Amino acid sequence: MSDNNQFSKQPQKKSFSQKNGRFGMIFFLLAAVVFIGYTFWGQRTIIPKITYTDFLSYVEEGRISEVRIIDNVKIQGSLKSVTGQNTLFETNIPYSDNTLMAFLEKNNVIVSGIESSPSFFVILTNFLPWIILLLFFLMIIRQNSAQSNKGLQFGKSKAHVFDNKKNKKIKFSDVAGQIEAKQELEEVVDFLKNPQKYEKMGAKIPTGVLLVGAPGTGKTLLARAVAGEADVSFLHISGSDFVEMFVGVGASRVRSLFEQGRKMAPAIIFIDEIDAVGRARGAGFGGGHDEREQTLNQMLVEMDGFETKDGVIVLAATNRPDVLDPALLRPGRFDRQVIISLPDIKEREEILKVHATKVKLANAVSLNKFARATPGMSGADLANMINEAALAAARKSIDFITDAEMEEARDKILMGVARESVIMPEKEKQMTACHESGHALQYYYLENASPLHKVTIIPRGRALGLTIGLPKEDSYSHTKKWLKDQLVILFGGYAAEKLVYDDTTTGAQNDIARATDIAHKMVTEWGMSDKVGAMAFGQDDEPIFMGKEIERKKGYSEYMARQIDESVKEILDEAKNRAYKNLEDHRDQLSKLSNLLFEKETLEDTEIRKLLGFSTRITSDDSIVSENGTGVVSPELS
């Protein structure tokens, strides 16, 4: 599925730090201008000073012909030098000299008096400290105000608003597969487009629709497609965006979100991962004052207050519907659940086609082939596979993506990243080749096994070797015979080590754990034990509401526990013995395959068939069996 995650945020007011930074910059520039201007002015108006004694002497010598007395404290005039040039001078009157005027008149000095007016820079210099102090107090006041506003903004909705005008609309045609889900959601689209049709009949469209599906199946994309088809506003928020460290913020954000939705009606409110805030209340999850519970309570109240005439529909997505509060799922709230399942073969091919249009794919690449070879993959997995193939092609500097890059990308997703730098000791590598060959050969000996895809002893992820089979078709339930054959495949590696080396390694740990889990479920959950019968054991957790049980109860006696253990052991021993006998009867094939795998490190199904000399799967009694094995939802890794 393709998802252009284009959400446009609402215009946000500038934060206090931005405003404060601009204010500080203006203040700094103003202070710099004042300082530079004052310095420049001061340098341009400097007048040489002389002492009052020298001034009196110069008057007697006749070198001063005119003076100005400023405020009775300062004298400025022109002094004639010995060369006949006049230079300005200034002197201060140190005391009140009553004889000064008579002295100047006696020496024929022209006297004038002025009252000085302070310059702009002098005034600014005098008031600058007060201005700085005032600005400082203004900054404090603005900061307190901003903090108060920030506290008020904390409770506002953090929803992203998708603008249909600015961004490309997502339509149902952009969502590959999911036919049933789209049919369910078309009712919602029709209501948003033509509400009168339903109001006329007195029908009530569900105000809440819950999208349930595994991660990567396209729940968010479908929600956007509903908004795109109906051409209405789309508000997107995550369940984790509601709860903060401050009490009451979550409930406030819920109120703000629904108020915003009503103002933008008709609109769709989409809450992603609603289980983050909608978990069941009760014992084990905090008391009645828990912040998350307050947020959930407010959400329940808001959804109760919805009316169809409001033109607002709430969509939510989760992959854990089992943990949601029952009150959230009752009629009138999220009373309609739309299951978003993993894509089948046809849908996988459609999804691959959607993503293939964005890359340079060679014409020879068969997307149908890779759709069949990727059971259990979600839309996100398929998109990642196409992207990994494009990256591989770019690393190789080739013009188009070929089958080789697609195979490499698929194996990387299914089996993990190859750790080719890991160098195993020769003895350990031989035992690993023997182990994986034991797994691989079981695929050809068992009637209900899926076709083998590939076996490798190149370490991938945390495994030293991997054997993978891929089903030819999708399957949604499994038979007892199929499960027993899966156990034989899992014990194939253990049996090969025991047969060839009369010893076992820790490499069988994961195989044994998975086999034990399957056998235990066959006995306790699926009723596949002849000794125990069709019974289910172990009581699941009750919904955690009003203090119900939060632990799993045993629910059976010690005698029945012994019967269960014996039944599980019988199933495992049978599988282990079958795996051992299959390899013992075809030990030469085990030796051939093990040696070739040790040499080449990776083998595919066609290479193994050529080596062993058969084109169809064989059983342990050498009878020919058709290849129409039952498929599985996910690949078998061993």
XYZ file of C-alpha atoms in Angstrom:
638
model
C 0.000 0.000 0.000
C 1.226 3.421 -0.711
C 1.173 6.069 1.952
C 2.172 9.655 1.368
C 2.371 10.797 4.930
C 1.549 14.413 4.243
C -0.011 16.105 7.201
C 0.105 19.875 7.475
C 0.275 21.298 10.944
C -1.947 24.098 12.048
C -0.313 27.530 12.062
C 1.292 27.894 15.457
C 2.052 31.062 17.342
C 5.681 31.882 17.794
C 7.086 30.567 21.014
C 8.307 32.786 23.803
C 11.919 31.887 23.055
C 11.482 33.178 19.491
C 9.827 36.398 20.650
C 12.360 36.891 23.431
C 15.233 36.306 21.004
C 13.890 38.965 18.633
C 13.356 41.396 21.521
C 16.887 40.847 22.792
C 18.316 41.375 19.310
C 16.484 44.709 18.933
C 17.712 45.828 22.355
C 21.279 44.842 21.508
C 21.197 46.746 18.208
C 19.766 49.837 19.928
C 22.482 49.785 22.575
C 25.151 49.318 19.893
C 23.841 52.302 17.900
C 23.809 54.488 21.016
C 27.325 53.479 21.993
C 28.802 53.973 18.515
C 26.976 57.267 18.019
C 28.025 58.598 21.401
C 31.628 57.571 20.809
C 31.655 59.119 17.352
C 30.022 62.348 18.574
C 32.365 62.547 21.507
C 35.405 62.205 19.253
C 34.161 64.908 16.852
C 33.482 67.504 19.619
C 36.671 67.230 21.709
C 38.161 70.777 22.436
C 41.675 71.129 23.904
C 41.625 72.247 27.528
C 44.003 74.693 29.220
C 44.416 75.651 32.856
C 42.755 78.738 34.259
C 46.196 80.187 35.137
C 47.381 79.826 31.528
C 44.121 81.409 30.400
C 44.811 84.545 32.495
C 48.383 84.723 31.177
C 47.247 84.436 27.544
C 44.751 87.266 28.095
C 47.488 89.534 29.456
C 49.694 88.650 26.474
C 46.884 89.658 24.093
C 46.648 86.222 22.486
C 42.925 85.903 23.284
C 40.568 88.438 21.704
C 37.121 86.832 22.268
C 35.602 84.353 24.737
C 32.269 82.786 25.576
C 31.268 82.146 29.159
C 29.042 79.063 29.433
C 26.804 78.790 32.514
C 29.410 80.804 34.547
C 31.465 77.627 34.908
C 33.239 77.241 31.591
C 35.069 79.514 29.137
C 35.566 78.776 25.446
C 37.493 80.912 23.001
C 40.117 81.195 20.300
C 43.837 81.230 21.150
C 46.350 82.808 18.755
C 49.523 80.736 18.478
C 53.036 82.091 17.921
C 52.628 81.346 14.220
C 49.470 83.432 14.027
C 47.011 80.504 13.757
C 43.884 80.407 15.937
C 42.982 77.258 17.868
C 39.972 76.577 20.030
C 40.428 76.123 23.735
C 38.337 75.487 26.793
C 38.907 76.056 30.500
C 36.885 75.714 33.645
C 36.336 78.569 36.105
C 37.534 77.003 39.369
C 35.893 79.567 41.697
C 33.619 82.544 41.677
C 35.907 85.309 40.349
C 34.185 88.694 40.678
C 37.119 90.467 39.017
C 37.049 88.319 35.868
C 34.817 90.630 33.819
C 36.834 93.706 34.722
C 40.039 91.860 33.860
C 38.731 90.825 30.430
C 37.436 94.333 29.626
C 40.784 95.836 30.676
C 42.533 93.600 28.115
C 40.024 94.396 25.346
C 38.534 90.869 25.241
C 35.081 90.628 23.755
C 32.852 88.626 26.124
C 29.620 86.774 25.326
C 27.615 84.421 27.473
C 25.420 81.425 26.591
C 23.332 78.902 28.445
C 24.170 75.406 27.239
C 21.472 72.889 26.266
C 22.299 69.219 26.809
C 22.759 67.148 23.620
C 20.726 64.078 22.747
C 23.587 61.799 23.638
C 24.104 63.509 26.978
C 20.420 63.062 27.790
C 20.528 59.464 26.591
C 23.610 58.810 28.676
C 21.873 60.165 31.753
C 18.719 58.146 31.176
C 20.313 55.001 29.713
C 20.577 53.143 33.055
C 16.906 53.806 33.704
C 15.991 52.667 30.192
C 17.947 49.438 30.659
C 16.266 48.834 34.008
C 12.836 49.425 32.468
C 13.558 47.042 29.601
C 14.733 44.416 32.072
C 11.464 44.626 33.987
C 9.520 44.420 30.711
C 11.397 41.235 29.832
C 10.517 39.722 33.220
C 6.852 40.617 32.761
C 6.785 39.201 29.211
C 8.466 36.019 30.385
C 5.918 35.460 33.133
C 3.117 36.172 30.686
C 4.577 33.758 28.144
C 4.920 31.039 30.748
C 1.297 31.533 31.737
C 0.204 31.333 28.097
C 2.363 28.278 27.618
C 0.590 26.601 30.489
C -2.742 27.394 28.862
C -1.507 26.110 25.468
C -0.411 22.836 27.081
C -3.978 21.610 27.120
C -4.631 22.412 23.461
C -5.067 19.662 20.898
C -1.888 18.480 19.162
C -3.763 17.093 16.168
C -2.266 17.448 12.705
C -4.710 18.790 10.153
C -4.540 17.357 6.647
C -5.343 20.009 4.077
C -6.971 18.583 0.952
C -6.163 21.766 -0.960
C -2.425 21.738 -0.271
C -1.792 17.997 -0.350
C -2.739 15.227 -2.730
C -5.965 13.497 -1.791
C -5.776 9.813 -0.981
C -8.618 7.819 -2.556
C -9.756 4.219 -2.165
C -8.186 3.562 -5.563
C -4.793 4.348 -3.995
C -5.310 1.566 -1.438
C -4.551 -1.814 -2.980
C -6.635 -4.726 -1.721
C -8.791 -4.572 1.437
C -12.029 -4.885 -0.549
C -14.247 -5.738 2.443
C -12.778 -2.963 4.582
C -13.336 -0.399 1.839
C -16.928 -1.554 1.424
C -17.543 -1.018 5.144
C -15.998 2.441 5.055
C -17.897 3.523 1.943
C -20.964 3.915 4.181
C -19.066 6.472 6.229
C -18.073 8.330 3.073
C -21.652 8.323 1.798
C -22.941 9.694 5.095
C -20.455 12.549 5.059
C -21.424 13.337 1.468
C -25.191 12.821 1.737
C -26.275 12.989 5.389
C -29.861 13.910 4.411
C -30.418 10.464 2.875
C -29.840 8.772 6.219
C -31.562 11.402 8.339
C -34.664 11.050 6.159
C -34.841 7.332 6.980
C -34.165 7.955 10.671
C -30.950 5.938 10.475
C -27.977 6.682 12.685
C -24.528 6.293 11.238
C -21.953 5.035 13.780
C -20.071 7.956 15.257
C -17.024 5.779 15.862
C -15.320 3.186 13.644
C -12.423 1.092 14.949
C -9.867 -0.174 12.424
C -8.307 -3.391 13.723
C -5.315 -4.992 12.071
C -1.689 -6.023 12.344
C 1.034 -3.374 12.063
C 1.708 -2.263 8.503
C -1.648 -3.304 7.023
C -2.633 0.244 6.028
C -5.024 1.426 8.742
C -3.834 5.042 8.622
C -3.915 5.042 4.827
C -7.512 3.798 4.819
C -8.538 6.514 7.274
C -7.012 9.156 5.014
C -8.731 7.587 2.022
C -12.101 8.012 3.758
C -11.377 11.725 4.239
C -10.151 12.025 0.661
C -13.211 10.315 -0.808
C -15.596 12.432 1.264
C -13.503 15.595 0.705
C -13.681 16.588 4.374
C -11.157 17.805 6.938
C -8.907 15.171 8.475
C -7.507 15.546 12.001
C -4.803 13.035 12.895
C -3.484 12.423 16.408
C -1.729 9.571 18.186
C -3.077 8.072 21.383
C 0.207 8.850 23.124
C -0.181 12.583 22.349
C -2.929 12.953 24.938
C -1.078 12.016 28.117
C 1.634 14.264 29.598
C 3.339 14.559 32.956
C 0.870 17.217 34.122
C -2.442 16.170 35.612
C -5.478 17.141 33.566
C -3.634 17.814 30.317
C -4.931 14.657 28.619
C -8.585 15.394 29.352
C -8.098 18.997 28.258
C -6.585 17.888 24.958
C -9.498 15.538 24.343
C -11.964 18.403 24.846
C -9.892 20.643 22.590
C -9.681 17.957 19.872
C -13.417 17.352 19.713
C -14.144 21.076 19.846
C -11.743 21.569 16.933
C -13.462 18.762 15.021
C -16.904 20.321 15.488
C -15.651 23.686 14.248
C -14.209 22.069 11.105
C -17.263 19.846 10.433
C -17.795 17.896 8.322
C -14.601 16.266 9.517
C -12.922 13.005 10.457
C -10.991 12.666 13.700
C -8.450 9.851 13.445
C -6.839 8.535 16.642
C -3.913 6.248 15.837
C -2.799 3.611 18.368
C -5.821 4.289 20.556
C -4.784 1.460 22.901
C -2.183 3.875 24.333
C -5.006 5.799 25.999
C -7.978 3.428 25.750
C -6.733 0.487 27.822
C -9.207 -1.172 30.138
C -9.591 0.463 33.524
C -9.464 -1.384 36.823
C -7.076 -3.411 38.950
C -3.443 -3.383 37.992
C -3.566 -0.194 35.940
C -3.628 2.559 38.536
C -6.365 4.109 40.640
C -9.300 6.335 39.768
C -7.069 9.415 39.710
C -4.728 7.980 37.109
C -4.097 10.533 34.362
C -4.702 8.024 31.596
C -8.048 7.054 33.087
C -9.120 10.687 33.277
C -8.245 11.064 29.603
C -10.230 7.941 28.703
C -13.205 9.095 30.778
C -13.226 12.429 28.960
C -13.083 10.643 25.601
C -16.091 8.527 26.572
C -18.013 11.646 27.594
C -17.157 13.457 24.353
C -18.264 10.532 22.209
C -21.523 10.339 24.135
C -22.123 13.994 23.289
C -21.832 13.411 19.555
C -24.841 13.743 17.342
C -25.066 12.705 13.713
C -25.924 16.258 12.728
C -22.511 17.369 13.971
C -20.968 15.852 10.839
C -17.968 14.492 12.743
C -16.938 10.835 12.662
C -14.204 9.349 14.815
C -11.919 6.717 13.303
C -9.400 4.907 15.480
C -6.757 2.281 14.788
C -5.259 -0.422 16.981
C -3.527 -3.773 16.739
C -4.558 -4.676 20.302
C -8.384 -4.651 20.465
C -8.241 -7.134 23.346
C -6.866 -4.530 25.772
C -9.417 -1.792 25.033
C -11.913 -0.762 27.682
C -15.349 -2.390 27.114
C -17.023 0.990 27.589
C -15.138 2.274 24.556
C -16.587 -0.468 22.344
C -20.221 -0.273 23.377
C -22.933 0.897 20.914
C -22.850 4.647 20.448
C -19.082 4.854 20.618
C -16.785 2.526 18.651
C -19.599 0.119 17.910
C -18.338 -0.816 14.432
C -15.075 -2.669 13.974
C -13.452 -3.025 10.557
C -10.892 -5.815 10.318
C -7.833 -4.945 8.232
C -6.333 -8.334 7.404
C -2.998 -9.267 5.908
C -3.161 -9.238 2.099
C -3.706 -12.441 0.129
C -1.827 -13.345 -3.060
C -3.941 -11.159 -5.339
C -3.760 -8.193 -2.971
C -0.007 -8.606 -2.524
C 0.430 -8.418 -6.281
C -1.664 -5.229 -6.410
C 0.374 -3.694 -3.597
C 3.640 -4.566 -5.327
C 2.347 -2.948 -8.522
C 1.528 0.272 -6.644
C 5.031 0.541 -5.196
C 6.741 -0.679 -8.372
C 5.511 2.419 -10.218
C 7.821 4.523 -8.041
C 11.023 2.654 -8.939
C 12.783 1.513 -12.111
C 11.736 -2.122 -12.388
C 12.883 -4.326 -15.262
C 10.069 -5.605 -17.490
C 11.208 -9.195 -16.977
C 10.436 -9.103 -13.233
C 7.245 -11.042 -12.439
C 5.414 -9.403 -9.551
C 3.007 -12.352 -9.434
C 5.960 -14.614 -8.667
C 7.024 -12.465 -5.721
C 3.432 -12.099 -4.529
C 3.271 -15.888 -4.243
C 6.658 -15.984 -2.516
C 5.769 -13.467 0.205
C 2.947 -15.041 2.280
C 2.275 -13.338 5.580
C 3.852 -10.045 4.533
C 1.954 -6.842 5.242
C 1.667 -3.873 2.915
C 4.491 -2.162 4.791
C 6.696 -5.255 4.382
C 6.069 -5.306 0.629
C 6.823 -1.591 0.343
C 10.038 -2.188 2.268
C 10.955 -5.065 -0.047
C 10.617 -2.859 -3.137
C 12.691 -0.165 -1.440
C 15.397 -2.636 -0.393
C 15.554 -3.906 -3.972
C 15.968 -0.336 -5.232
C 18.766 0.260 -2.715
C 20.495 -2.939 -3.808
C 20.286 -1.872 -7.467
C 21.710 1.542 -6.604
C 24.626 -0.062 -4.735
C 25.401 -2.153 -7.812
C 25.117 0.918 -10.090
C 22.682 -0.765 -12.476
C 19.856 0.918 -14.364
C 16.932 -1.362 -13.427
C 15.828 -3.633 -10.597
C 16.070 -7.271 -11.667
C 14.964 -10.595 -10.173
C 18.293 -10.844 -8.351
C 17.710 -7.630 -6.390
C 14.115 -8.605 -5.611
C 15.270 -12.013 -4.331
C 17.972 -10.367 -2.251
C 15.466 -7.937 -0.737
C 12.948 -10.690 0.042
C 15.563 -12.885 1.708
C 16.801 -9.917 3.721
C 13.292 -9.322 5.081
C 12.461 -13.004 5.645
C 15.799 -14.199 7.028
C 17.581 -11.059 8.193
C 20.783 -9.353 7.097
C 23.569 -11.695 6.015
C 26.617 -11.505 8.294
C 29.166 -12.628 5.724
C 32.054 -11.268 7.783
C 31.489 -13.964 10.438
C 34.005 -16.776 9.879
C 33.057 -20.043 11.602
C 35.615 -22.756 12.435
C 35.564 -25.567 9.840
C 34.221 -28.175 12.283
C 31.408 -25.893 13.408
C 30.597 -24.997 9.801
C 30.350 -28.709 8.913
C 27.958 -29.361 11.796
C 25.871 -26.335 10.811
C 25.689 -27.616 7.210
C 24.618 -31.028 8.500
C 22.010 -29.450 10.779
C 20.449 -27.309 8.037
C 20.551 -30.205 5.552
C 18.557 -32.249 8.044
C 15.893 -29.549 8.065
C 15.893 -29.133 4.288
C 15.512 -32.826 3.424
C 12.379 -33.166 5.554
C 10.564 -30.845 3.128
C 10.940 -33.533 0.430
C 9.926 -36.463 2.652
C 6.704 -35.084 4.156
C 3.322 -34.995 2.462
C 2.030 -31.860 4.201
C 5.185 -29.749 4.111
C 5.377 -26.588 2.050
C 7.880 -26.388 -0.833
C 11.431 -25.606 0.206
C 12.648 -22.148 -0.785
C 16.250 -21.864 0.332
C 18.776 -23.213 2.822
C 21.880 -21.310 3.922
C 24.684 -21.546 6.450
C 25.594 -17.879 6.093
C 24.789 -16.333 9.487
C 21.768 -14.047 9.289
C 20.514 -12.044 12.227
C 21.204 -14.118 15.341
C 21.062 -17.492 13.543
C 24.091 -19.375 12.215
C 22.003 -21.031 9.503
C 18.471 -20.932 8.138
C 16.112 -23.160 6.196
C 12.972 -21.587 4.818
C 9.941 -23.006 3.070
C 7.298 -20.983 1.271
C 3.704 -22.190 0.756
C 2.147 -22.220 -2.685
C -1.091 -20.689 -1.415
C -2.463 -18.822 1.582
C -3.989 -20.819 4.419
C -5.852 -19.670 7.518
C -6.134 -22.882 9.541
C -3.976 -25.977 9.967
C -4.708 -29.672 10.287
C -3.281 -32.035 12.859
C -1.282 -33.816 10.139
C 0.197 -30.526 8.941
C 1.254 -29.571 12.466
C 2.865 -32.964 13.040
C 4.861 -32.575 9.829
C 6.006 -29.143 10.998
C 7.330 -30.769 14.172
C 9.268 -33.280 12.057
C 10.846 -30.416 10.083
C 11.828 -28.674 13.318
C 13.502 -31.847 14.647
C 15.296 -32.449 11.319
C 18.425 -30.551 12.374
C 18.577 -32.230 15.791
C 18.153 -35.684 14.197
C 20.879 -35.010 11.595
C 23.404 -34.053 14.281
C 22.522 -37.171 16.289
C 22.732 -39.441 13.238
C 26.037 -38.163 11.818
C 27.981 -37.068 14.919
C 26.169 -38.995 17.671
C 26.065 -35.645 19.443
C 23.956 -32.480 19.447
C 24.706 -28.739 19.579
C 23.074 -25.692 21.089
C 21.928 -24.750 17.576
C 18.800 -26.855 18.129
C 17.640 -24.689 21.046
C 15.200 -22.568 19.026
C 13.886 -25.609 17.116
C 13.120 -27.499 20.333
C 11.479 -24.466 21.955
C 9.191 -23.882 18.971
C 8.338 -27.579 18.678
C 7.464 -27.753 22.373
C 5.215 -24.701 22.064
C 3.327 -26.194 19.092
C 2.921 -29.568 20.823
C 1.684 -27.927 24.028
C -0.934 -25.943 22.119
C -2.012 -29.094 20.265
C -2.798 -30.683 23.626
C -4.106 -27.770 25.719
C -5.788 -25.511 23.153
C -6.570 -27.351 19.932
C -7.825 -30.701 21.287
C -5.426 -32.781 19.160
C -4.379 -35.300 21.824
C -6.023 -38.749 21.877
C -5.157 -39.190 25.553
C -6.407 -35.817 26.831
C -9.197 -35.296 24.326
C -10.910 -32.154 23.076
C -10.394 -29.949 26.111
C -8.978 -26.462 26.618
C -6.889 -25.773 29.703
C -5.909 -22.571 31.425
C -8.310 -19.690 31.953
C -7.410 -16.539 30.063
C -7.280 -13.167 31.766
C -10.641 -11.564 32.374
C -11.171 -8.036 31.067
C -9.518 -5.862 33.694
C -12.621 -4.032 34.841
C -13.908 -3.467 38.352
C -11.068 -5.542 39.818
C -11.531 -8.793 37.876
C -8.763 -11.366 37.670
C -5.477 -10.274 36.143
C -3.687 -13.621 36.404
C -4.049 -16.815 34.394
C -5.611 -19.652 36.393
C -4.423 -23.219 36.133
C -7.934 -24.691 36.041
C -7.026 -28.419 36.100
C -5.835 -31.085 38.531
C -2.387 -32.550 39.085
C -3.523 -35.764 37.408
C -4.569 -33.855 34.286
C -1.306 -31.896 34.374
C 0.549 -35.236 34.256
C -1.615 -36.354 31.337
C -0.854 -33.122 29.481
C 2.893 -33.473 30.033
C 2.836 -37.091 28.850
C 0.805 -36.192 25.756
C 3.170 -33.365 24.839
C 6.164 -35.666 25.250
C 4.546 -38.378 23.119
C 3.925 -35.908 20.277
C 7.496 -34.597 20.446
C 9.048 -38.080 20.631
C 7.001 -39.219 17.640
C 8.175 -36.220 15.580
C 11.789 -36.716 16.635
C 11.717 -40.427 15.713
C 10.105 -39.694 12.325
C 12.759 -37.091 11.531
C 15.551 -39.502 12.522
C 14.122 -42.373 10.424
C 13.659 -40.147 7.356
C 17.333 -39.187 7.444
C 18.517 -42.680 8.348
C 16.700 -44.108 5.320
C 18.294 -41.473 3.040
C 21.672 -40.976 4.664
C 23.435 -40.782 1.317
C 21.264 -37.802 0.358
C 22.048 -36.158 3.689
C 25.768 -36.609 3.045
C 25.557 -35.194 -0.506
C 23.493 -32.196 0.509
C 25.634 -31.477 3.561
C 28.864 -31.503 1.524
C 27.460 -29.266 -1.232
C 25.987 -26.845 1.299
C 29.332 -26.694 3.115
C 30.971 -25.785 -0.204
C 28.422 -23.303 -1.638
C 26.932 -22.029 1.673
C 23.539 -21.262 0.075
C 21.323 -23.591 -1.975
C 17.907 -23.141 -3.533
C 15.206 -25.729 -4.156
C 16.123 -26.266 -7.823
C 19.782 -26.933 -6.978
C 18.844 -29.469 -4.305
C 16.456 -31.303 -6.648
C 19.171 -31.502 -9.296
C 21.681 -32.818 -6.750
C 19.356 -35.479 -5.338
C 18.037 -36.486 -8.750
C 14.294 -36.111 -8.312
C 11.734 -33.565 -9.438
C 8.936 -34.425 -6.988
C 8.871 -34.799 -3.244
C 9.520 -38.324 -1.899
C 8.373 -39.880 1.356
C 10.318 -42.062 3.764
C 8.766 -45.172 2.168
C 9.935 -43.986 -1.275
C 6.396 -43.454 -2.624
C 5.763 -40.465 -4.882
C 3.709 -37.629 -3.430
C 2.269 -34.609 -5.256
C 3.578 -31.155 -4.450
C 0.195 -29.676 -3.547
C 1.138 -29.101 0.052
C -0.942 -27.005 2.396
C 0.227 -23.409 2.637
C 0.819 -21.353 5.743
C 0.248 -17.735 6.603
C 3.880 -17.083 7.471
C 7.085 -18.739 6.242
C 8.511 -21.616 8.268
C 11.951 -20.747 9.576
C 14.042 -23.420 11.210
